[in-house]
Coordinates of C-alpha atoms in Angstrom, one line a residue:
M1 CA -2.8 4.0 -13.7
P2 CA -1.3 4.7 -17.1
F3 CA 2.1 5.6 -15.6
I4 CA 2.7 1.9 -14.9
T5 CA 2.7 0.2 -18.3
S6 CA 4.1 -3.0 -16.8
R7 CA 1.3 -3.5 -14.3
V8 CA -1.2 -6.4 -14.4
P9 CA -4.2 -5.1 -16.5
F10 CA -7.0 -3.7 -14.4
S11 CA -10.0 -5.8 -13.6
I12 CA -12.6 -5.7 -10.8
Q13 CA -10.9 -8.7 -9.3
N14 CA -7.4 -7.2 -9.7
P15 CA -7.5 -3.4 -9.5
Y16 CA -3.8 -2.9 -8.7
R17 CA -0.4 -4.6 -8.5
T18 CA 0.0 -6.9 -5.6
V19 CA 3.9 -6.9 -5.5
R20 CA 6.4 -4.1 -5.5
P21 CA 8.0 -3.6 -9.0
K22 CA 11.7 -4.5 -9.4
T23 CA 13.2 -1.1 -8.9
S24 CA 15.3 0.5 -6.1
K25 CA 13.3 3.7 -6.2
I26 CA 9.7 4.8 -6.8
I27 CA 8.3 8.3 -6.9
F28 CA 4.7 8.4 -5.7
L29 CA 2.6 11.3 -6.8
S30 CA -0.5 12.7 -5.1
L31 CA -2.0 14.7 -8.0
E32 CA -4.5 17.5 -7.7
G33 CA -5.9 16.8 -11.2
S34 CA -7.0 13.3 -12.2
V35 CA -6.9 13.9 -16.0
T36 CA -4.5 16.5 -17.4
E37 CA -1.7 15.8 -14.8
E38 CA -2.1 12.1 -15.1
E39 CA -2.0 12.1 -18.9
Y40 CA 1.1 14.4 -18.8
F41 CA 3.1 12.1 -16.6
E42 CA 1.9 9.1 -18.6
R43 CA 3.5 10.8 -21.6
I44 CA 6.7 11.5 -19.6
S45 CA 7.0 7.8 -18.8
D46 CA 6.7 7.1 -22.5
I47 CA 9.3 9.7 -23.5
F48 CA 11.9 8.5 -21.0
S49 CA 11.0 4.8 -21.2
E50 CA 14.6 3.6 -20.5
I51 CA 14.2 4.5 -16.8
R52 CA 10.6 3.2 -16.5
S53 CA 11.9 0.1 -14.6
K54 CA 13.9 2.3 -12.1
I55 CA 11.5 5.1 -11.4
Q56 CA 7.7 4.9 -11.8
F57 CA 5.1 7.5 -11.2
I58 CA 2.2 6.0 -9.3
S59 CA -0.9 7.7 -8.2
V60 CA -1.6 7.4 -4.4
A61 CA -5.3 7.2 -5.4
E62 CA -4.4 4.1 -7.3
D63 CA -7.5 2.0 -6.7
A64 CA -9.8 4.9 -7.5
V65 CA -7.9 6.0 -10.7
H66 CA -7.7 2.4 -12.0
T67 CA -11.5 2.1 -11.8
A68 CA -13.5 3.4 -14.8
P69 CA -15.4 6.6 -13.8
R70 CA -18.8 4.9 -14.3
C71 CA -17.8 2.1 -12.0
R72 CA -16.3 4.1 -9.1
T73 CA -17.9 3.9 -5.8
S74 CA -19.1 7.0 -4.0
E75 CA -16.1 6.6 -1.6
Q76 CA -13.6 6.5 -4.6
A77 CA -15.3 9.6 -6.2
K78 CA -15.1 11.4 -2.9
L79 CA -11.4 10.5 -2.6
L80 CA -10.6 12.0 -6.1
S81 CA -12.5 15.1 -5.2
K82 CA -10.3 15.9 -2.2
V83 CA -7.6 18.0 -3.9
R84 CA -6.7 20.7 -1.4
P85 CA -3.0 20.5 -0.4
K86 CA -3.9 19.2 3.0
Q87 CA -5.9 16.4 1.5
L88 CA -3.2 15.6 -1.0
V89 CA -0.8 15.1 1.9
E90 CA -3.4 13.0 3.7
R91 CA -3.7 10.7 0.6
I92 CA 0.0 10.0 0.9
D93 CA -0.2 9.2 4.6
R94 CA -3.2 6.9 4.0
F95 CA -1.5 5.2 1.0
K96 CA 1.6 4.4 3.0
Q97 CA -0.4 2.8 5.8
E98 CA -2.6 0.8 3.5
K99 CA 0.1 -0.4 1.0
D100 CA 3.1 -1.0 3.2
D101 CA 2.7 -4.7 2.9
I102 CA 3.0 -4.3 -0.9
Y103 CA 5.7 -1.6 -1.2
Q104 CA 7.7 -2.2 2.0
F105 CA 8.5 1.4 2.5
T106 CA 10.8 1.0 5.4
Q107 CA 13.1 -1.2 3.3
Y108 CA 13.2 1.5 0.6
P109 CA 14.0 4.8 2.3
E110 CA 15.1 6.2 -1.1
D111 CA 11.4 6.3 -2.2
E112 CA 10.0 9.8 -2.7
F113 CA 6.5 11.2 -2.2
W114 CA 5.3 14.4 -3.9
I115 CA 2.1 16.4 -4.1
V116 CA 1.4 18.2 -7.4
T117 CA -0.9 21.1 -7.0
D118 CA -2.0 24.5 -8.2
V119 CA -2.3 27.6 -6.0
D120 CA -6.0 28.2 -6.8
K121 CA -7.5 30.2 -3.9
N122 CA -5.0 29.3 -1.2
W123 CA -3.5 32.8 -1.0
S124 CA -6.9 34.3 -0.1
D125 CA -8.2 35.1 3.4
E126 CA -11.4 33.1 2.8
I127 CA -12.5 31.3 6.0
I128 CA -12.8 27.5 5.7
S129 CA -13.2 26.7 9.3
P130 CA -15.6 29.2 11.1
S131 CA -15.0 27.5 14.5
D132 CA -11.3 28.6 14.7
G133 CA -11.1 31.2 11.9
R134 CA -8.7 29.1 9.8
T135 CA -8.3 30.4 6.2
Y136 CA -7.1 28.7 3.0
L137 CA -3.8 30.4 3.5
D138 CA -3.4 28.9 7.0
E139 CA -4.2 25.4 5.7
W140 CA -1.9 25.9 2.7
N141 CA 1.0 26.9 4.9
N142 CA 0.3 24.0 7.3
A143 CA 0.3 21.5 4.4
I144 CA 3.6 22.7 3.1
S145 CA 5.0 22.6 6.7
V146 CA 3.9 19.0 7.0
C147 CA 5.5 18.1 3.6
R148 CA 8.8 19.6 4.8
S149 CA 8.6 17.7 8.2
K150 CA 7.9 14.4 6.4
N151 CA 10.4 15.1 3.6
Y152 CA 7.6 15.0 1.0
G153 CA 8.3 17.0 -2.2
Y154 CA 5.8 19.5 -3.6
A155 CA 5.5 20.8 -7.1
V156 CA 3.4 23.9 -7.1
S157 CA 2.1 25.9 -10.1
N158 CA 1.0 29.5 -9.6
P159 CA -1.7 29.8 -10.8
F160 CA -2.4 26.6 -12.8
F161 CA -0.7 23.4 -14.0
E162 CA -1.4 24.6 -17.5
I163 CA 1.4 27.1 -17.3
W164 CA 3.8 24.1 -17.0
L165 CA 2.3 22.8 -20.3
L166 CA 2.6 26.2 -21.8
L167 CA 6.3 26.4 -21.1
H168 CA 6.9 23.4 -23.4
H169 CA 5.8 25.6 -26.3
D170 CA 6.3 29.3 -25.5
V171 CA 7.8 31.7 -23.0
A172 CA 5.5 33.3 -20.5
N173 CA 4.4 36.9 -21.4
D174 CA 3.2 39.7 -19.2
V175 CA -0.4 38.8 -19.6
D176 CA 0.3 35.3 -18.5
K177 CA 2.1 36.5 -15.4
S178 CA -0.8 38.9 -14.5
F179 CA -2.9 35.9 -13.5
A180 CA -0.5 34.8 -10.7
V181 CA -2.1 34.6 -7.2
T182 CA -0.3 37.0 -5.0
N183 CA -1.0 39.1 -1.9
E184 CA -2.2 41.8 -4.3
H185 CA -4.1 39.6 -6.8
E186 CA -6.6 37.0 -5.8
Y187 CA -7.3 33.7 -7.6
E188 CA -9.1 34.3 -10.8
K189 CA -11.0 31.6 -12.8
T190 CA -10.0 31.9 -16.4
D191 CA -9.6 30.0 -19.7
H192 CA -6.6 32.2 -20.6
F193 CA -4.0 29.4 -20.5
R194 CA -6.1 26.9 -22.3
N195 CA -6.7 29.5 -25.0
R196 CA -2.9 30.2 -25.1
L197 CA -2.3 26.5 -25.8
K198 CA -5.0 26.4 -28.4
N199 CA -3.5 29.4 -30.2
L200 CA -0.2 27.7 -30.2
G201 CA -1.7 24.6 -31.9
V202 CA -1.4 22.4 -28.8
A203 CA -5.0 22.6 -27.5
L204 CA -6.3 20.5 -24.6
E205 CA -9.1 18.4 -25.9
D206 CA -12.3 19.1 -23.9
K207 CA -10.2 21.5 -21.9
K208 CA -8.5 18.6 -20.1
H209 CA -6.9 16.0 -22.4
I210 CA -3.4 16.4 -23.8
N211 CA -2.2 15.3 -27.2
F212 CA 0.8 13.0 -26.6
S213 CA 2.4 14.1 -29.9
D214 CA 2.7 17.7 -28.5
Y215 CA 5.3 16.6 -25.9
N216 CA 8.7 15.2 -26.5
A217 CA 12.1 15.1 -24.8
E218 CA 13.3 18.3 -26.4
N219 CA 10.4 20.5 -25.3
V220 CA 10.4 18.8 -21.8
R221 CA 13.9 20.0 -21.3
T222 CA 13.0 23.4 -22.7
A223 CA 10.1 23.7 -20.2
I224 CA 12.5 22.8 -17.3
A225 CA 14.9 25.6 -18.3
R226 CA 12.1 28.1 -18.7
A227 CA 10.5 27.2 -15.4
E228 CA 13.9 27.5 -13.6
E229 CA 14.2 31.0 -15.0
L230 CA 10.8 31.9 -13.7
H231 CA 11.5 30.5 -10.2
L232 CA 13.2 33.6 -8.9
D233 CA 13.5 32.6 -5.2
K234 CA 15.1 29.2 -5.2
S235 CA 14.9 29.1 -1.4
D236 CA 11.1 28.9 -1.6
S237 CA 9.8 26.0 -3.7
C238 CA 6.3 27.3 -3.2
P239 CA 6.3 30.5 -5.4
R240 CA 4.0 33.4 -4.5
Y241 CA 4.3 34.8 -7.9
F242 CA 4.0 33.4 -11.5
A243 CA 6.0 30.3 -11.6
T244 CA 5.9 26.5 -11.5
T245 CA 8.1 24.1 -9.5
V246 CA 7.1 21.1 -11.5
Y247 CA 10.5 21.3 -13.0
L248 CA 12.0 20.2 -9.7
L249 CA 10.1 16.9 -10.0
L250 CA 11.2 16.5 -13.7
N251 CA 14.7 17.1 -12.6
K252 CA 14.5 14.0 -10.5
M253 CA 13.7 12.0 -13.6
M254 CA 16.6 13.7 -15.5
E255 CA 19.0 12.6 -12.7
M256 CA 17.8 9.1 -13.0
L257 CA 18.1 9.2 -16.7
S258 CA 21.7 10.4 -16.5
E259 CA 22.6 7.7 -13.9
N260 CA 21.0 5.1 -16.1
N261 CA 22.9 6.2 -19.2
N262 CA 26.2 6.3 -17.2
S263 CA 25.6 2.8 -15.9
A264 CA 24.8 1.5 -19.4
G265 CA 28.0 3.1 -20.8
Q266 CA 30.3 1.4 -18.3

């Protein structure tokens, strides 16, 4: 995973680290997207490299992500395709069980686990389980409830992760906000936000890949401030209107950065 620049290079024989990195805290991410989101957090780890040894973003789909796409097994491909909130939470649970001997989770209660997801169609009443009539909204609410009960964090973008990227470069306008998934407006598939980024000169290559030079410490902090303004109801970190709570996750990094700088200055 590109988040971990210090890890042993990937090979078929050695697909992931076999020992816990020397840090008192790790943030583990269960990401909905395996391209744009991963590349963004890779860039974040580069920008704030002074805390890379203290806080590292690691995909809980580590083995699958570390394997080149053409070499992935059907099981790995299946794992990466499971991106509904419920499945993102399940990834964390499975990862904690399978990797406890490496990461020693009980000895590091300060570790954090986050899901990073879009809203997509989860506000709709579409039935996903005919046997009991469960809808996407039911599953969504249950996943968030599980996160809260297990103290997992969740960074939600309504409607897409691309709005978080947009906030690095521009404020949200009324047209942007009209795509939010709400009780009155269902999920709508659109290239609007990719086109917005393109028109700003920061296009996603092949609709997925970010250009690292488009993101720096200054516009990351700008995005945090803009996202906080959009998050009108701070009591609900799962906004049912146009907003993204990815800034809450980035604030964790900023706290670590401040602590690191204070320690270095003493």
